[in-house]
CSV table of C-alpha atoms in Angstrom, one decimal:
chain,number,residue,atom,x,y,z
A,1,UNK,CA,-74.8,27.9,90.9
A,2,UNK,CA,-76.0,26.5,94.4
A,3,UNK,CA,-78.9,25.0,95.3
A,4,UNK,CA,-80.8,23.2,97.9
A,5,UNK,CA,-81.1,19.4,97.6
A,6,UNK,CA,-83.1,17.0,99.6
A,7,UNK,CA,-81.7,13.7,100.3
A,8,UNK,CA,-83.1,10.5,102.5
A,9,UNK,CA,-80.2,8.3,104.1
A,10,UNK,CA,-80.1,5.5,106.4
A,11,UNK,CA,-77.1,6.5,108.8
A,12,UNK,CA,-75.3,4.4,111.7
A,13,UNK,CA,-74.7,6.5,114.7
A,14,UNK,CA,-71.8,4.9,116.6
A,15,UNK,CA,-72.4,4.3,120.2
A,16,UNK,CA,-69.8,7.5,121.4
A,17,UNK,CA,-72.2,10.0,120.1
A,18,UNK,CA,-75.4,8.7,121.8
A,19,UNK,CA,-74.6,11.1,124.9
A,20,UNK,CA,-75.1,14.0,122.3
A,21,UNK,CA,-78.0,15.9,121.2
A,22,UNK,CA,-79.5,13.5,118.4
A,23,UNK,CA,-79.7,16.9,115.7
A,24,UNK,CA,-76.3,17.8,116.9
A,25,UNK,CA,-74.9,13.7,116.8
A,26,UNK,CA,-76.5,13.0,113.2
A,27,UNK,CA,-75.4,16.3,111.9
A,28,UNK,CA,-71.8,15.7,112.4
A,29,UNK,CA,-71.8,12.3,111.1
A,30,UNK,CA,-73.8,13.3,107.9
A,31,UNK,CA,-70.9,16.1,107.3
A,32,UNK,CA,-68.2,13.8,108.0
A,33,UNK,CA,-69.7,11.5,105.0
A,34,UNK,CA,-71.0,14.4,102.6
A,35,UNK,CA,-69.0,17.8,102.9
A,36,UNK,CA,-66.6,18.1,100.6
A,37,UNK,CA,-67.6,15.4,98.1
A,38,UNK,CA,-69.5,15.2,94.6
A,39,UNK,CA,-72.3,13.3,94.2
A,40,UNK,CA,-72.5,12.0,90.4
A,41,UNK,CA,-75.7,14.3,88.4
A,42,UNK,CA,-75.9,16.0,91.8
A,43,UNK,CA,-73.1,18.4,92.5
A,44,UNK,CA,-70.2,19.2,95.0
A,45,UNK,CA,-71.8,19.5,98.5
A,46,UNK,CA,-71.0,22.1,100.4
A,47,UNK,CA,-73.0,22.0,103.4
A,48,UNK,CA,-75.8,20.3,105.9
A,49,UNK,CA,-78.3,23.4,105.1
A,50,UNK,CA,-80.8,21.1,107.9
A,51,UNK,CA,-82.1,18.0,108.8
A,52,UNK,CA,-86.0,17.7,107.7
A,53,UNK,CA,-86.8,14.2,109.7
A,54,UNK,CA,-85.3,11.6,111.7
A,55,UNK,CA,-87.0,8.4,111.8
A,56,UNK,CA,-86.7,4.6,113.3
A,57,UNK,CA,-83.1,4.1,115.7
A,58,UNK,CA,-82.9,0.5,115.3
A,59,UNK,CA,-80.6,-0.8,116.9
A,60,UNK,CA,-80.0,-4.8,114.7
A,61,UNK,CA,-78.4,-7.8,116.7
A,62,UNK,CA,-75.1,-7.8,117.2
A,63,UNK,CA,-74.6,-4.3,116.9
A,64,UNK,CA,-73.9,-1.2,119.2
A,65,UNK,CA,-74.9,1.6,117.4
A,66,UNK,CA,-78.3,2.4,116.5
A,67,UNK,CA,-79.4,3.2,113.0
A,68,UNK,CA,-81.3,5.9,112.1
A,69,UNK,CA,-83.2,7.1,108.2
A,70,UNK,CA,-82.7,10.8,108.2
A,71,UNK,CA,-84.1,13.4,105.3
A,72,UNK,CA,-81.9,16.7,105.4
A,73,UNK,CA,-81.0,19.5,102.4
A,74,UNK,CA,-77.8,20.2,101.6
A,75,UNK,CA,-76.0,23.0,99.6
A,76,UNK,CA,-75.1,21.7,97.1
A,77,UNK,CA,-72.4,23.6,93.8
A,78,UNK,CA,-73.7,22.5,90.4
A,79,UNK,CA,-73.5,25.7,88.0
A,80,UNK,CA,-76.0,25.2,84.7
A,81,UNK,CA,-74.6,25.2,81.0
A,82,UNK,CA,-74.6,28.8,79.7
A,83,UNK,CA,-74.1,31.0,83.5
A,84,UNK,CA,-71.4,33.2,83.6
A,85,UNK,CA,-68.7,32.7,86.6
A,86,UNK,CA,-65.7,34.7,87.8
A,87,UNK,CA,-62.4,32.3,88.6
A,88,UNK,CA,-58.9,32.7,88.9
A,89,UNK,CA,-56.5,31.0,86.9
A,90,UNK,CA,-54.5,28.2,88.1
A,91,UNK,CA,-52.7,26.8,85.3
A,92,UNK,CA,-52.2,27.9,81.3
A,93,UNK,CA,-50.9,25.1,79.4
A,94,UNK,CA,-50.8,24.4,75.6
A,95,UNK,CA,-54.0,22.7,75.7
A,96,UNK,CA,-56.2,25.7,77.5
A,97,UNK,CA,-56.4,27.2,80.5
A,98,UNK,CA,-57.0,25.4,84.4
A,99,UNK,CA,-59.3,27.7,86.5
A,100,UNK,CA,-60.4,27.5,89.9
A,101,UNK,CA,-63.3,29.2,92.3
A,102,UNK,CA,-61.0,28.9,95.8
A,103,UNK,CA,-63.4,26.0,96.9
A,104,UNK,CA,-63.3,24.0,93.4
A,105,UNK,CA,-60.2,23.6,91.1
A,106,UNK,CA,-61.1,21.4,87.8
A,107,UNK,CA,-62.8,24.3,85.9
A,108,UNK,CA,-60.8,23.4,82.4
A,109,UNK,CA,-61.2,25.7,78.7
A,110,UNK,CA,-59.6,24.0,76.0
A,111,UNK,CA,-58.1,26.1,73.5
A,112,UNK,CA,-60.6,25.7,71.0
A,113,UNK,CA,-63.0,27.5,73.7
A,114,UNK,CA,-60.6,30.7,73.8
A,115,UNK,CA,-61.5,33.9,72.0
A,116,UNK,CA,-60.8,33.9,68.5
A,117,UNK,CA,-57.8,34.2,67.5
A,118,UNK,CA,-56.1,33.3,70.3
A,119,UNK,CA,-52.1,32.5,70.6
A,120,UNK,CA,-49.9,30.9,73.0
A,121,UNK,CA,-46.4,31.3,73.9
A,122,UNK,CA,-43.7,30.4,76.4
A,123,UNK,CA,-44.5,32.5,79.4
A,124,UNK,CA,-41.1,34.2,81.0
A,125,UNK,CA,-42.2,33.8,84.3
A,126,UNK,CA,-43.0,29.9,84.9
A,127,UNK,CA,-41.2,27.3,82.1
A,128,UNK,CA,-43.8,25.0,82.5
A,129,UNK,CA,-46.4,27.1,81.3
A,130,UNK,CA,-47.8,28.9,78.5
A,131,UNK,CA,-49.3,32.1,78.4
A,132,UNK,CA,-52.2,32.5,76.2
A,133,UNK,CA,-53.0,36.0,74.3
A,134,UNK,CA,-55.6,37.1,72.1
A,135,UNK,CA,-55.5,39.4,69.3
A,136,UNK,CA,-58.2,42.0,68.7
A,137,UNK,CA,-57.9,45.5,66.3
A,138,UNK,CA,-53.9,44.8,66.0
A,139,UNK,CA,-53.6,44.8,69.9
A,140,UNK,CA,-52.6,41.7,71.9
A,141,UNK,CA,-54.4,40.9,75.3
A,142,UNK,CA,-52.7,38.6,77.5
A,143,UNK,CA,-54.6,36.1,80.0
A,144,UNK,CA,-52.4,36.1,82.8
A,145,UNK,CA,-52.9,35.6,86.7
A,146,UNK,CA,-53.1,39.1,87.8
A,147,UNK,CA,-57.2,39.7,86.9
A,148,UNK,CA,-60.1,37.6,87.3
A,149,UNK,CA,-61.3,35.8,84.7
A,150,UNK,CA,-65.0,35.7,83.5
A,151,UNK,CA,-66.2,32.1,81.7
A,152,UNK,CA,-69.1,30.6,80.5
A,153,UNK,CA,-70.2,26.9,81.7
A,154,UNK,CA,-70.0,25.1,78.4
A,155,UNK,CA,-70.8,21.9,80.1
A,156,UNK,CA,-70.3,19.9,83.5
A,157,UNK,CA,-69.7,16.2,83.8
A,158,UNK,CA,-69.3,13.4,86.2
A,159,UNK,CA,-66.4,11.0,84.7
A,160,UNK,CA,-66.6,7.4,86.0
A,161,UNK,CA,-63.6,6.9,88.4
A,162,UNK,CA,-60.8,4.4,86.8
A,163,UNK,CA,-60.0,1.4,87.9
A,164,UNK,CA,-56.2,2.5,87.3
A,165,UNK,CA,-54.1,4.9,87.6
A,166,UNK,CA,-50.8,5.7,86.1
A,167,UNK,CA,-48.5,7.5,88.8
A,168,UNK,CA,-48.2,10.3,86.4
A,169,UNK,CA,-52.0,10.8,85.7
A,170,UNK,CA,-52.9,13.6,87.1
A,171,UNK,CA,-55.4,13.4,90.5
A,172,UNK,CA,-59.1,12.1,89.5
A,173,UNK,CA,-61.5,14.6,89.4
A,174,UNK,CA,-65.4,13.0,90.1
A,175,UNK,CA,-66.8,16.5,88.8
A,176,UNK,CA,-65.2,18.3,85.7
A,177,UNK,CA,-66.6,21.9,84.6
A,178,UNK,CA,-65.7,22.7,80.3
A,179,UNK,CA,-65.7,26.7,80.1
A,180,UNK,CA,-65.6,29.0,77.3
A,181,UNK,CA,-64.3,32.2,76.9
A,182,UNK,CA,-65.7,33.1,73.2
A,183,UNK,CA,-68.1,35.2,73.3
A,184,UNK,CA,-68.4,39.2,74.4
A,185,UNK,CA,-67.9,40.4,77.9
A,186,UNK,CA,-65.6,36.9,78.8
A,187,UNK,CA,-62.1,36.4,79.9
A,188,UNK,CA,-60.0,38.7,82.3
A,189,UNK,CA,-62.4,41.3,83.9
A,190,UNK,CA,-59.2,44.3,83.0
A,191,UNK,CA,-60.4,43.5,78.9
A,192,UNK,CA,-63.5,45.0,79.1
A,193,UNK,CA,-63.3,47.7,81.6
């Protein structure tokens, strides 16, 4: 689910850091451009884990702040096709369920994905939304909010980013996990306890 990647980057330190520690001046900057952001095939980065090498300081013509190439590893969230994650659900529309880690929202499992045979109907609580239940030996269990669910990483994928967006699109997502819960041992935690 997390790993440690190595990365090589040419970075421009602007002149109002240079009266900091270098490690401390170059780590800022390289969280300020990296935390918090997927890097297509790579993953979501989490953190600077540390800085390996820092190399050159040019400083070109013209310019005030000095340029530096910097290896460091980061943390870095990219869970493999077939592990097992516990989420919380966010949203359960008609077309699957919307689950989400605290740190990472756009964990989707489309309806074909849900146990087998699965049902949806209006939930009473929120009109927008459906609630999905599955029915196993006559007896219905719901997949509501209140338990944490358990899913299997069907696949991940990096979409290109549009050019355009309609207003009512919802928010681009750079990093998309496809769950399953249809197999033994997956869905709310409270099913199998």
């Amino acid at each position: 689910m997390f790993y440690l990647s190595e990365i090589e980057h040419k970075l421009r330190l602007p002149p109002h850091l240079l009266n900091l520690p270098l490690n401390e001046a170059i780590k800022g900057e390289l969280e300020g451009l990296f935390v918090d952001k997927v890097i297509a095939n790579l993953g979501l980065i989490i953190s600077i884990y540390d800085i390996r090498s820092i190399d050159d300081g040019f400083i070109y013509p013209s310019e005030g702040a000095s340029t530096y190439t910097v290896k460091f590893r980061l943390i870095v969230f990219r869970p493999f096709v077939g592990e097992v994650i516990t989420a919380k659900l966010k949203e359960s529309k008609a077309e699957g369920l919307r689950l989400s880690l605290g740190f990472f929202d756009d964990i989707y499992v489309p309806a074909p994905l849900l146990p087998d045979p699965s049902r949806s109907e209006p939930d009473p609580e929120n009109k927008n939304q459906v609630r999905w239940i599955w029915k196993f030996d006559e007896l219905d269990y719901p997949i509501d909010g209140v338990d944490e669910i358990r899913f299997q990483v069907h696949n991940v994928s990096y979409p290109s980013m549009p050019l355009e967006q309609d207003k009512d699109s919802k928010p681009f997502a750079p990093m998309v996990i496809k769950g399953s819960l249809d197999a033994d041992g997956l869905g709310p935690i409270s099913w199998w306890i």
